[in-house]
Short mmCIF file of C-alpha atoms and ligand atoms in Angstrom, two decimals:
data_model
loop_
_atom_site.label_atom_id
_atom_site.label_comp_id
_atom_site.label_asym_id
_atom_site.label_seq_id
_atom_site.Cartn_x
_atom_site.Cartn_y
_atom_site.Cartn_z
CA MET A 1 -32.54 -23.82 -4.83
CA ALA A 2 -31.64 -20.88 -2.65
CA PHE A 3 -29.80 -17.85 -4.04
CA LEU A 4 -26.86 -18.21 -1.67
CA GLU A 5 -25.91 -21.60 -0.27
CA VAL A 6 -23.12 -21.83 2.23
CA ASN A 7 -22.30 -25.44 2.99
CA ASN A 8 -20.26 -26.73 5.86
CA LEU A 9 -17.54 -24.06 5.90
CA TYR A 10 -14.43 -24.83 7.93
CA LYS A 11 -11.62 -22.46 8.62
CA SER A 12 -8.74 -22.64 11.05
CA PHE A 13 -5.76 -20.44 11.81
CA GLY A 14 -2.91 -22.71 12.82
CA ASN A 15 -4.31 -24.91 15.53
CA ALA A 16 -7.27 -22.70 16.26
CA GLN A 17 -10.41 -23.99 14.59
CA ILE A 18 -12.54 -20.88 14.02
CA LEU A 19 -15.33 -21.98 11.69
CA LYS A 20 -16.49 -25.51 12.39
CA GLY A 21 -19.08 -26.28 9.77
CA VAL A 22 -21.15 -23.19 8.99
CA SER A 23 -24.13 -23.76 6.70
CA PHE A 24 -27.01 -21.51 5.76
CA GLN A 25 -29.12 -20.49 2.81
CA MET A 26 -30.46 -17.14 1.68
CA ASP A 27 -32.94 -16.10 -0.95
CA LYS A 28 -32.45 -13.17 -3.25
CA GLY A 29 -33.41 -9.89 -1.60
CA GLU A 30 -33.13 -11.24 1.91
CA VAL A 31 -31.23 -9.55 4.70
CA PHE A 32 -29.54 -11.65 7.36
CA SER A 33 -27.88 -10.27 10.46
CA ILE A 34 -25.12 -12.21 12.14
CA ILE A 35 -24.76 -11.71 15.87
CA GLY A 36 -22.62 -13.37 18.52
CA SER A 37 -19.97 -12.57 21.05
CA SER A 38 -16.50 -11.43 20.24
CA GLY A 39 -14.11 -13.95 18.69
CA ASN A 40 -16.80 -16.31 17.47
CA GLY A 41 -15.81 -16.13 13.83
CA LYS A 42 -18.31 -13.61 12.44
CA THR A 43 -15.65 -11.56 10.72
CA THR A 44 -13.89 -14.73 9.61
CA LEU A 45 -17.09 -15.95 7.93
CA LEU A 46 -17.49 -12.70 5.98
CA ARG A 47 -13.82 -12.75 5.06
CA CYS A 48 -14.19 -16.28 3.70
CA LEU A 49 -17.16 -15.19 1.60
CA ASN A 50 -15.11 -12.30 0.25
CA PHE A 51 -12.09 -14.51 -0.50
CA LEU A 52 -9.91 -12.68 1.98
CA GLU A 53 -9.36 -16.04 3.70
CA THR A 54 -9.01 -19.41 2.03
CA ILE A 55 -11.51 -21.93 3.31
CA ASP A 56 -10.34 -25.35 4.50
CA ARG A 57 -13.53 -27.24 3.73
CA GLY A 58 -17.03 -26.54 2.45
CA SER A 59 -18.60 -24.83 -0.53
CA ILE A 60 -20.34 -21.64 -1.55
CA THR A 61 -22.92 -21.55 -4.32
CA VAL A 62 -24.57 -18.40 -5.63
CA ASN A 63 -27.47 -18.53 -8.04
CA GLY A 64 -26.56 -22.09 -8.96
CA ASN A 65 -22.90 -21.23 -9.66
CA VAL A 66 -20.36 -23.02 -7.55
CA ILE A 67 -18.11 -20.22 -6.35
CA LEU A 68 -15.94 -22.19 -3.94
CA ASP A 69 -15.79 -25.90 -3.31
CA ALA A 70 -12.82 -26.89 -1.20
CA GLU A 71 -13.41 -30.64 -1.52
CA ASN A 72 -13.16 -30.33 -5.29
CA GLY A 73 -10.13 -28.09 -5.19
CA ILE A 74 -11.84 -24.76 -5.87
CA THR A 75 -10.42 -22.67 -3.05
CA THR A 76 -9.98 -19.47 -5.05
CA PRO A 77 -12.81 -18.02 -7.10
CA HIS A 78 -12.82 -17.97 -10.85
CA LEU A 79 -12.09 -14.50 -12.24
CA THR A 80 -15.71 -13.97 -13.26
CA ASN A 81 -16.92 -14.79 -9.74
CA ARG A 82 -14.56 -12.51 -7.90
CA LEU A 83 -17.12 -9.74 -7.54
CA THR A 84 -20.04 -11.90 -6.42
CA PHE A 85 -19.71 -10.49 -2.91
CA GLY A 86 -19.13 -6.94 -1.81
CA MET A 87 -17.64 -5.96 1.51
CA VAL A 88 -18.03 -2.94 3.75
CA PHE A 89 -15.36 -2.92 6.42
CA GLN A 90 -15.58 -1.91 10.03
CA ASN A 91 -12.99 0.83 9.57
CA PHE A 92 -14.06 1.86 6.04
CA ASN A 93 -10.66 1.38 4.38
CA LEU A 94 -11.20 4.24 1.99
CA PHE A 95 -8.23 5.22 -0.16
CA PRO A 96 -6.96 8.42 1.48
CA GLN A 97 -5.30 9.89 -1.60
CA TYR A 98 -8.49 9.93 -3.66
CA THR A 99 -11.65 12.00 -3.45
CA ALA A 100 -14.93 10.37 -2.47
CA LEU A 101 -15.86 10.23 -6.14
CA LYS A 102 -12.55 8.68 -7.20
CA ASN A 103 -12.84 6.15 -4.38
CA VAL A 104 -16.04 4.96 -5.99
CA THR A 105 -14.93 5.07 -9.63
CA LEU A 106 -11.41 3.68 -9.20
CA ALA A 107 -12.28 -0.01 -9.06
CA MET A 108 -15.04 0.35 -11.66
CA ASP A 109 -12.56 1.88 -14.09
CA LEU A 110 -9.76 -0.58 -13.36
CA ASN A 111 -12.10 -3.55 -13.66
CA ALA A 112 -13.30 -2.20 -17.00
CA LYS A 113 -9.69 -1.88 -18.07
CA ASN A 114 -9.00 -5.48 -17.05
CA ARG A 115 -12.02 -6.71 -18.99
CA LEU A 116 -11.06 -4.75 -22.10
CA LYS A 117 -7.56 -6.23 -21.94
CA GLU A 118 -9.02 -9.68 -22.44
CA GLN A 119 -10.80 -8.62 -25.62
CA ASN A 120 -9.15 -8.55 -28.98
CA LEU A 121 -8.96 -4.83 -29.66
CA THR A 122 -6.45 -2.40 -31.02
CA SER A 123 -5.05 -0.14 -28.36
CA ARG A 124 -6.82 2.77 -30.06
CA GLN A 125 -10.20 1.06 -29.81
CA ARG A 126 -9.48 0.04 -26.25
CA LYS A 127 -8.63 3.57 -25.23
CA SER A 128 -11.75 5.10 -26.69
CA LEU A 129 -13.97 2.37 -25.26
CA LEU A 130 -12.38 2.80 -21.87
CA LYS A 131 -12.95 6.52 -22.01
CA GLU A 132 -16.64 5.97 -22.68
CA VAL A 133 -16.94 3.41 -19.90
CA CYS A 134 -15.18 5.73 -17.46
CA GLN A 135 -17.64 8.49 -18.26
CA THR A 136 -20.58 6.19 -17.57
CA ASN A 137 -18.85 5.02 -14.40
CA GLU A 138 -18.54 8.57 -13.20
CA GLU A 139 -22.27 9.10 -13.69
CA THR A 140 -23.01 5.86 -11.85
CA ALA A 141 -20.71 6.86 -9.02
CA LYS A 142 -22.29 10.30 -8.71
CA ASN A 143 -25.74 8.75 -8.52
CA LEU A 144 -24.60 6.32 -5.86
CA LEU A 145 -23.06 9.09 -3.79
CA LYS A 146 -26.28 11.05 -4.12
CA ARG A 147 -28.18 8.03 -2.92
CA VAL A 148 -26.10 7.78 0.22
CA GLY A 149 -26.62 11.50 0.81
CA LEU A 150 -23.18 12.75 -0.18
CA GLU A 151 -24.00 14.88 -3.20
CA GLU A 152 -22.13 17.79 -1.65
CA LYS A 153 -19.06 15.81 -0.66
CA MET A 154 -18.02 14.15 -3.88
CA GLN A 155 -14.81 16.13 -4.25
CA HIS A 156 -13.82 15.76 -0.60
CA TYR A 157 -10.96 13.57 0.54
CA PRO A 158 -11.63 10.95 3.22
CA CYS A 159 -9.71 13.00 5.81
CA GLN A 160 -12.23 15.79 5.23
CA LEU A 161 -15.22 13.54 5.96
CA SER A 162 -16.76 12.37 9.22
CA GLY A 163 -16.73 8.68 10.06
CA GLY A 164 -20.35 8.30 9.05
CA GLN A 165 -19.71 10.02 5.74
CA GLN A 166 -16.65 7.86 5.12
CA GLN A 167 -18.64 4.72 5.75
CA ARG A 168 -21.32 5.91 3.33
CA VAL A 169 -18.64 6.45 0.68
CA ALA A 170 -17.45 2.92 1.39
CA ILE A 171 -20.99 1.63 0.88
CA ALA A 172 -21.27 3.50 -2.41
CA ARG A 173 -17.90 2.09 -3.44
CA ALA A 174 -19.05 -1.47 -2.75
CA LEU A 175 -22.39 -0.91 -4.52
CA ALA A 176 -20.60 0.45 -7.58
CA LEU A 177 -19.43 -3.03 -8.51
CA ALA A 178 -23.00 -4.38 -8.29
CA PRO A 179 -22.26 -7.33 -6.03
CA ASP A 180 -24.89 -10.08 -5.77
CA ILE A 181 -24.52 -10.10 -2.03
CA LEU A 182 -23.28 -7.19 0.05
CA CYS A 183 -21.55 -7.95 3.34
CA PHE A 184 -21.15 -5.52 6.21
CA ASP A 185 -18.76 -6.15 9.08
CA GLU A 186 -19.94 -4.08 12.02
CA PRO A 187 -20.42 -1.04 9.78
CA THR A 188 -21.15 1.31 12.66
CA SER A 189 -18.93 0.11 15.46
CA ALA A 190 -16.09 2.50 14.60
CA LEU A 191 -18.51 5.44 14.67
CA ASP A 192 -19.55 7.88 17.34
CA PRO A 193 -23.06 7.01 18.52
CA GLU A 194 -24.57 10.11 16.91
CA LEU A 195 -23.24 9.03 13.51
CA THR A 196 -24.53 5.46 13.43
CA GLY A 197 -28.03 6.52 12.43
CA GLU A 198 -27.06 7.91 9.05
CA VAL A 199 -25.26 4.70 8.09
CA LEU A 200 -28.01 2.43 9.37
CA LYS A 201 -30.54 4.44 7.40
CA VAL A 202 -28.60 3.84 4.20
CA ILE A 203 -28.58 0.11 4.90
CA LYS A 204 -32.31 0.19 5.56
CA ASP A 205 -32.88 1.93 2.23
CA LEU A 206 -30.83 -0.74 0.51
CA ARG A 207 -33.01 -3.41 2.06
CA ASP A 208 -36.11 -1.62 0.78
CA GLU A 209 -34.58 -1.71 -2.70
CA GLY A 210 -34.29 -5.47 -2.42
CA ARG A 211 -30.54 -5.84 -1.92
CA THR A 212 -29.31 -9.16 -0.63
CA MET A 213 -27.24 -8.39 2.44
CA LEU A 214 -25.34 -10.10 5.23
CA ILE A 215 -24.70 -7.84 8.18
CA VAL A 216 -22.50 -8.58 11.16
CA THR A 217 -23.64 -6.20 13.85
CA HIS A 218 -23.83 -5.47 17.54
CA GLU A 219 -26.81 -3.14 17.01
CA MET A 220 -29.53 -5.50 18.19
CA GLU A 221 -32.45 -3.12 17.67
CA PHE A 222 -31.31 -2.44 14.15
CA ALA A 223 -30.79 -6.16 13.42
CA LYS A 224 -34.29 -6.89 14.66
CA HIS A 225 -35.74 -4.19 12.46
CA VAL A 226 -33.94 -4.74 9.23
CA SER A 227 -33.40 -8.50 9.02
CA ASP A 228 -35.39 -11.33 7.55
CA LYS A 229 -33.38 -13.73 9.63
CA ILE A 230 -30.95 -13.60 12.50
CA ILE A 231 -27.93 -15.87 12.65
CA PHE A 232 -26.50 -16.34 16.11
CA MET A 233 -22.96 -17.70 16.00
CA ALA A 234 -21.24 -19.38 18.91
CA ASP A 235 -18.02 -21.41 18.99
CA GLY A 236 -17.61 -21.45 15.23
CA VAL A 237 -21.04 -22.79 14.35
CA ILE A 238 -24.50 -21.33 13.82
CA GLU A 239 -26.05 -21.94 17.18
CA GLU A 240 -29.43 -20.58 16.25
CA MET A 241 -31.04 -19.12 13.15
CA GLY A 242 -34.53 -17.80 12.68
CA ALA A 243 -36.89 -14.86 12.28
CA PRO A 244 -35.89 -11.85 14.41
CA GLU A 245 -38.93 -12.10 16.65
CA GLN A 246 -38.24 -15.75 17.32
CA VAL A 247 -34.50 -15.37 18.04
CA PHE A 248 -34.82 -12.20 20.07
CA ASP A 249 -38.07 -12.86 21.90
CA SER A 250 -38.08 -16.61 22.36
CA PRO A 251 -34.61 -17.98 21.74
CA ARG A 252 -34.44 -21.76 21.69
CA SER A 253 -30.82 -22.12 22.68
CA GLU A 254 -29.51 -21.48 26.14
CA LYS A 255 -26.39 -19.86 24.62
CA THR A 256 -28.51 -17.43 22.59
CA ARG A 257 -30.48 -16.51 25.66
CA SER A 258 -27.45 -15.74 27.78
CA PHE A 259 -25.82 -13.80 24.93
CA LEU A 260 -28.92 -11.66 24.52
CA MET A 261 -29.12 -11.09 28.24
CA LYS A 262 -25.53 -9.84 28.24
CA ALA A 263 -26.10 -7.73 25.14
CA LYS A 264 -28.98 -5.94 26.83
CA GLU A 265 -26.87 -4.81 29.74
CA MET B 1 45.74 33.43 -5.60
CA ASP B 2 42.82 35.46 -6.92
CA PHE B 3 39.15 34.88 -6.30
CA ILE B 4 38.30 34.05 -9.91
CA THR B 5 40.90 31.29 -10.19
CA VAL B 6 39.79 29.73 -6.93
CA THR B 7 36.16 29.93 -7.96
CA GLN B 8 36.93 28.25 -11.24
CA SER B 9 38.85 25.43 -9.57
CA LEU B 10 36.17 24.94 -6.96
CA PHE B 11 33.52 24.71 -9.67
CA GLU B 12 35.53 21.99 -11.35
CA GLY B 13 35.59 20.09 -8.05
CA PHE B 14 31.92 20.81 -7.51
CA ALA B 15 31.09 19.30 -10.90
CA VAL B 16 32.60 16.02 -9.66
CA THR B 17 30.61 16.34 -6.43
CA CYS B 18 27.40 16.82 -8.41
CA LEU B 19 28.26 13.94 -10.70
CA LEU B 20 28.70 11.63 -7.72
CA PHE B 21 25.48 12.90 -6.19
CA VAL B 22 23.34 12.48 -9.31
CA PHE B 23 24.62 9.07 -10.35
CA THR B 24 24.48 7.69 -6.82
CA LEU B 25 20.80 8.66 -6.56
CA LEU B 26 20.03 7.46 -10.06
CA PHE B 27 21.20 3.93 -9.28
CA SER B 28 20.69 3.59 -5.54
CA LEU B 29 16.99 4.50 -5.50
CA PRO B 30 15.89 1.69 -7.83
CA LEU B 31 18.40 -0.72 -6.29
CA GLY B 32 17.10 0.16 -2.83
CA PHE B 33 13.57 -0.54 -4.06
CA LEU B 34 14.62 -4.02 -5.19
CA ILE B 35 16.50 -4.70 -1.96
CA SER B 36 13.49 -3.64 0.12
CA PHE B 37 11.43 -6.34 -1.58
CA CYS B 38 14.18 -8.89 -0.94
CA THR B 39 14.24 -8.03 2.77
CA MET B 40 10.45 -8.47 2.84
CA SER B 41 10.56 -11.66 0.77
CA LYS B 42 8.46 -14.62 1.85
CA ILE B 43 11.37 -16.85 0.83
CA LYS B 44 13.27 -17.14 4.10
CA PRO B 45 16.86 -17.57 2.78
CA ILE B 46 16.56 -14.53 0.48
CA LYS B 47 15.17 -12.47 3.31
CA ALA B 48 17.94 -13.58 5.68
CA VAL B 49 20.76 -12.94 3.20
CA PHE B 50 19.55 -9.44 2.41
CA LYS B 51 18.90 -8.55 6.03
CA VAL B 52 22.50 -9.49 6.83
CA LEU B 53 23.78 -7.54 3.83
CA VAL B 54 21.86 -4.45 4.88
CA TRP B 55 23.17 -4.84 8.40
CA ILE B 56 26.78 -5.04 7.19
CA ILE B 57 26.45 -2.13 4.79
CA ARG B 58 24.81 0.08 7.37
CA GLY B 59 27.13 -1.11 10.10
CA VAL B 60 30.48 -0.31 8.50
CA PRO B 61 31.69 3.28 7.97
CA LEU B 62 31.20 4.47 4.44
CA MET B 63 34.84 5.53 4.31
CA LEU B 64 35.91 1.97 4.99
CA GLN B 65 33.55 0.72 2.30
CA LEU B 66 35.28 3.06 -0.15
CA PHE B 67 38.63 1.50 0.69
CA ILE B 68 37.22 -2.00 0.44
CA VAL B 69 35.66 -1.42 -2.97
CA TYR B 70 38.79 0.31 -4.22
CA TYR B 71 41.47 -2.07 -2.92
CA LEU B 72 39.86 -5.48 -2.43
CA PRO B 73 39.46 -6.46 -6.13
CA GLY B 74 43.17 -5.83 -6.67
CA MET B 75 44.14 -7.83 -3.58
CA LEU B 76 41.97 -10.74 -4.69
CA SER B 77 43.11 -10.81 -8.30
CA PRO B 78 45.94 -13.29 -9.03
CA THR B 79 48.03 -10.60 -10.72
CA GLY B 80 47.62 -8.27 -7.77
CA ILE B 81 46.88 -5.38 -10.08
CA ASN B 82 44.13 -2.99 -9.00
CA PRO B 83 41.48 -2.98 -11.75
CA PHE B 84 40.51 0.57 -10.86
CA GLY B 85 44.07 1.62 -11.58
CA LYS B 86 43.71 0.07 -15.02
CA ILE B 87 40.46 1.96 -15.56
CA ASP B 88 42.26 5.11 -14.41
CA ASN B 89 44.91 4.68 -17.06
CA TYR B 90 42.46 3.71 -19.75
CA LEU B 91 40.23 6.72 -19.16
CA TYR B 92 43.21 9.04 -18.88
CA PHE B 93 44.93 7.95 -22.07
CA ASN B 94 41.77 7.64 -24.17
CA TYR B 95 39.64 10.49 -22.87
CA GLY B 96 41.94 12.58 -20.74
CA ILE B 97 39.80 11.95 -17.66
CA ASP B 98 41.68 12.07 -14.36
CA ASN B 99 41.02 9.56 -11.58
CA GLY B 100 38.19 7.86 -13.50
CA GLY B 101 38.83 4.55 -11.76
CA ALA B 102 38.53 6.04 -8.30
CA LEU B 103 35.37 7.81 -9.39
CA ILE B 104 33.82 4.53 -10.51
CA ALA B 105 34.89 2.78 -7.31
CA THR B 106 33.30 5.60 -5.32
CA LEU B 107 30.08 5.31 -7.29
CA ILE B 108 29.93 1.57 -6.67
CA ALA B 109 30.47 2.00 -2.93
CA PHE B 110 28.00 4.89 -2.67
CA VAL B 111 25.30 3.18 -4.70
CA ILE B 112 25.49 0.04 -2.56
CA ASN B 113 25.60 2.01 0.68
CA TYR B 114 22.74 4.34 -0.15
CA ALA B 115 20.65 1.53 -1.63
CA ALA B 116 20.86 -0.21 1.74
CA TYR B 117 19.63 2.89 3.55
CA PHE B 118 16.92 3.57 1.00
CA SER B 119 15.78 -0.05 1.16
CA GLU B 120 15.08 0.32 4.86
CA ILE B 121 13.15 3.52 4.23
CA PHE B 122 11.09 1.84 1.49
CA ARG B 123 10.46 -1.17 3.72
CA GLY B 124 9.25 1.08 6.52
CA GLY B 125 7.00 2.95 4.09
CA ILE B 126 5.51 -0.19 2.61
CA GLU B 127 4.98 -1.82 5.98
CA ALA B 128 3.27 1.31 7.30
CA ILE B 129 0.38 0.84 4.88
CA PRO B 130 -2.51 -0.81 6.73
CA LYS B 131 -3.54 -4.30 5.64
CA GLY B 132 -7.04 -2.94 5.09
CA GLN B 133 -5.87 -0.95 2.07
CA TYR B 134 -4.73 -4.11 0.30
CA GLU B 135 -7.88 -5.95 1.34
CA ALA B 136 -10.17 -3.18 0.15
CA GLY B 137 -8.42 -3.27 -3.22
CA GLN B 138 -8.63 -7.05 -3.40
CA VAL B 139 -12.32 -7.12 -2.53
CA LEU B 140 -12.91 -4.55 -5.28
CA GLY B 141 -11.45 -6.96 -7.82
CA LEU B 142 -8.13 -5.24 -8.46
CA THR B 143 -5.08 -7.24 -9.41
CA LYS B 144 -2.09 -7.32 -7.06
CA SER B 145 -0.12 -4.94 -9.26
CA GLN B 146 -3.06 -2.55 -9.48
CA VAL B 147 -3.40 -2.54 -5.72
CA PHE B 148 0.27 -1.66 -5.47
CA SER B 149 0.44 0.94 -8.20
CA LYS B 150 -2.94 2.64 -7.70
CA ILE B 151 -3.47 2.39 -3.97
CA VAL B 152 -0.32 1.63 -2.02
CA LEU B 153 2.42 3.41 -3.93
CA MET B 154 1.19 6.98 -3.49
CA GLN B 155 0.76 6.43 0.22
CA VAL B 156 4.25 4.97 0.49
CA VAL B 157 5.70 7.96 -1.34
CA LYS B 158 4.02 10.33 1.09
CA HIS B 159 5.43 8.36 4.02
CA ILE B 160 8.98 8.23 2.76
CA ILE B 161 9.55 11.73 1.43
CA PRO B 162 10.82 13.14 4.76
CA PRO B 163 13.33 10.33 5.49
CA ILE B 164 14.41 10.23 1.85
CA SER B 165 15.09 13.95 1.88
CA ASN B 166 17.26 13.43 4.96
CA GLU B 167 19.33 10.80 3.20
CA VAL B 168 19.64 12.86 0.05
CA ILE B 169 20.96 15.81 2.00
CA THR B 170 23.41 13.57 3.82
CA LEU B 171 24.59 12.25 0.46
CA VAL B 172 25.53 15.75 -0.67
CA LYS B 173 28.04 15.95 2.14
CA ASP B 174 29.13 12.31 2.03
CA THR B 175 30.51 12.88 -1.46
CA ALA B 176 33.43 14.61 0.30
CA LEU B 177 34.59 11.17 1.47
CA ALA B 178 35.53 10.22 -2.08
CA ARG B 179 38.80 12.11 -1.72
CA VAL B 180 40.21 9.32 0.48
CA ILE B 181 40.67 7.18 -2.63
CA GLY B 182 41.82 10.08 -4.76
CA VAL B 183 38.69 11.55 -6.29
CA ILE B 184 39.17 15.26 -6.77
CA GLU B 185 35.90 16.69 -5.58
CA ILE B 186 35.39 20.16 -4.20
CA ILE B 187 36.88 19.67 -0.73
CA LYS B 188 39.93 18.04 -2.24
CA VAL B 189 40.36 21.03 -4.54
CA ALA B 190 40.05 23.42 -1.62
CA ASP B 191 42.46 21.29 0.38
CA MET B 192 45.03 21.55 -2.37
CA PHE B 193 44.91 25.31 -1.91
CA ALA B 194 45.18 24.85 1.84
CA SER B 195 48.36 22.85 1.42
CA LYS B 196 49.78 25.96 -0.21
CA ALA B 197 48.78 27.88 2.91
CA ILE B 198 45.71 29.43 1.32
CA ILE B 199 42.98 28.49 3.75
CA TRP B 200 39.95 30.55 2.75
CA PRO B 201 38.89 28.38 -0.26
CA LEU B 202 37.97 25.68 2.31
CA PHE B 203 35.38 27.99 3.83
CA TYR B 204 34.32 29.14 0.40
CA ALA B 205 33.67 25.47 -0.52
CA GLY B 206 31.20 25.33 2.38
CA ALA B 207 29.06 27.90 0.59
CA PHE B 208 28.68 25.55 -2.38
CA TYR B 209 27.28 22.83 -0.11
CA LEU B 210 25.00 25.25 1.68
CA LEU B 211 23.56 26.49 -1.56
CA PHE B 212 23.08 22.99 -2.93
CA VAL B 213 21.40 21.73 0.25
CA GLY B 214 19.26 24.87 0.32
CA LEU B 215 17.97 24.12 -3.17
CA LEU B 216 17.23 20.52 -2.23
CA THR B 217 15.38 21.63 0.89
CA VAL B 218 13.18 23.93 -1.17
CA LEU B 219 12.52 21.10 -3.64
CA PHE B 220 11.55 18.61 -0.93
CA ASN B 221 9.36 21.15 0.85
CA TYR B 222 7.59 21.69 -2.44
CA ILE B 223 7.00 17.95 -2.91
CA GLU B 224 5.80 17.55 0.67
CA LYS B 225 3.39 20.41 0.19
CA LYS B 226 2.14 18.90 -3.06
CA LEU B 227 1.34 15.69 -1.19
CA SER B 228 -0.24 17.37 1.81
CA TYR B 229 -3.68 17.58 0.20
CA TYR B 230 -4.59 14.37 2.02
CA LYS B 231 -3.83 12.73 5.32
CA VAL B 232 -3.33 9.04 5.82
N1 LIG C 301 -5.39 -14.06 10.61
C1 LIG C 301 -5.63 -14.67 11.79
N2 LIG C 301 -4.68 -15.43 12.35
C2 LIG C 301 -4.91 -16.05 13.52
N3 LIG C 301 -6.05 -15.98 14.21
C3 LIG C 301 -7.05 -15.24 13.70
C4 LIG C 301 -6.89 -14.55 12.45
N4 LIG C 301 -8.04 -13.90 12.18
C5 LIG C 301 -8.86 -14.17 13.21
N5 LIG C 301 -8.28 -14.98 14.11
C6 LIG C 301 -8.90 -15.49 15.34
O1 LIG C 301 -10.13 -16.04 14.99
C7 LIG C 301 -11.09 -15.82 16.01
C8 LIG C 301 -12.35 -15.28 15.41
O2 LIG C 301 -12.10 -13.99 14.95
P1 LIG C 301 -13.22 -13.10 14.26
O3 LIG C 301 -12.58 -11.83 13.92
O4 LIG C 301 -13.84 -13.86 13.16
O5 LIG C 301 -14.27 -12.91 15.43
P2 LIG C 301 -15.56 -11.99 15.45
O6 LIG C 301 -16.70 -12.89 15.72
O7 LIG C 301 -15.63 -11.16 14.24
O8 LIG C 301 -15.30 -11.10 16.75
P3 LIG C 301 -15.65 -9.55 17.00
O9 LIG C 301 -17.09 -9.48 17.43
O10 LIG C 301 -14.74 -9.16 18.11
O11 LIG C 301 -15.38 -8.80 15.75
C9 LIG C 301 -10.44 -14.91 17.01
O12 LIG C 301 -10.08 -15.68 18.14
C10 LIG C 301 -9.23 -14.40 16.31
O13 LIG C 301 -8.17 -14.21 17.22
MG1 LIG C 302 -15.39 -9.09 13.87
#
């Protein structure tokens, strides 16, 4: 059984059918890049995986756990499965009022608080436990920020950081919750060309560490380099999926070929 | 009429002005917060009703609203007796407070009026927060209330401080309207001197407002500066 199994996902907005039966499987530690022209449902697919959209049909299984299964009425994830996926947004969505460090620790701390609430503890015990956890979280966050090359910028606010730095904070923030699968939605397309490299390098490092990642991108060279498989989406379905060399160098589908031709221009 | 006597009288009037100001803010800010959520409600009828209410309250002169609040209950009651008059008497005979009924009517009108204005400011502030902020919070596993309290709220506050400060400063001067239903606030006090052909206390009263507004301006500048450590 594959680590991630996406089965027959359907999603529509009003009358517009956007995802029309998307299925694929990923093993742990694999990196898939999703390519395709604008409006083909790439973002929608990632949003469905991250529960930002409710799927109409289909199922998602991770590591044998059924996360979503629309046919059996599971259209919102169980509490314990909410953090299965992580998401890095195109425009970062950092919290402007917090420092880089606090951006990373905030959700860790609040999640810890939520978990402690469910346990049977006196408020005294809860407070002291939470304090300990928050200290560990801060260490974790500092290490993550170091790893994305922002050791010097921990106390900076997002408005004091460049786009590339902001996106690296966002990556650290997503990593902090240890998602099984990390999703990126065009992580570099809001960046100036000279800043894309630093973000792509971080993603490459994550691949080398064995992270399971799904990356929507328009950076074809990067996708070719970093991915185990390429998913080409067209008209709400996976038109073609395969090893990068195969998809890029000898695409089977006519649609893939013409998309790649256009992308080269 | 000597300066000391006038000053004393004006201070008595100014105390009423301050009382109106403080209690109006105290009640209208939270009420405005509630109304803003009603005007953003997903339940269509609630949204429609509150939008119309806000339109009416913002569309009718505050002075007229004072008259309506003060006179309408009496006109509608079968006995025809103005309840605020009763409150007046009650407060006067039991506590020696003058014009208590009119003061309460003024507070009711002001609270409703300012809540409507504040609700629109809150709505604007809340709607100015990009969807991505909520989504980032959601993806990070935060509950809806955590997203609001830890992520959205601070950003809303930063957005709304300038328009709120405008309204607050307007309120200082709007309190002078209360005299139309008999509240003896500072302008009314000064006017009572004027009716005895002593005009200068009217100008003197202006200094009270200026000083008060000056203090508020300093306070709001301080808050804005405190919040300027980040940009949205
Ligand atoms: N909330 C929504 N309501 C209505 N339509 C939507 C919504 N979200 C997306 N769509 C539509 O779904 C289609 C697919 O959008 P999506 O963002 O998934 O495309 P994409 O492949 O990510 O494109 P791009 O490369 O431009 O980012 C678009 O036509 C879009 O207009
Ligand atoms: Mg997209």
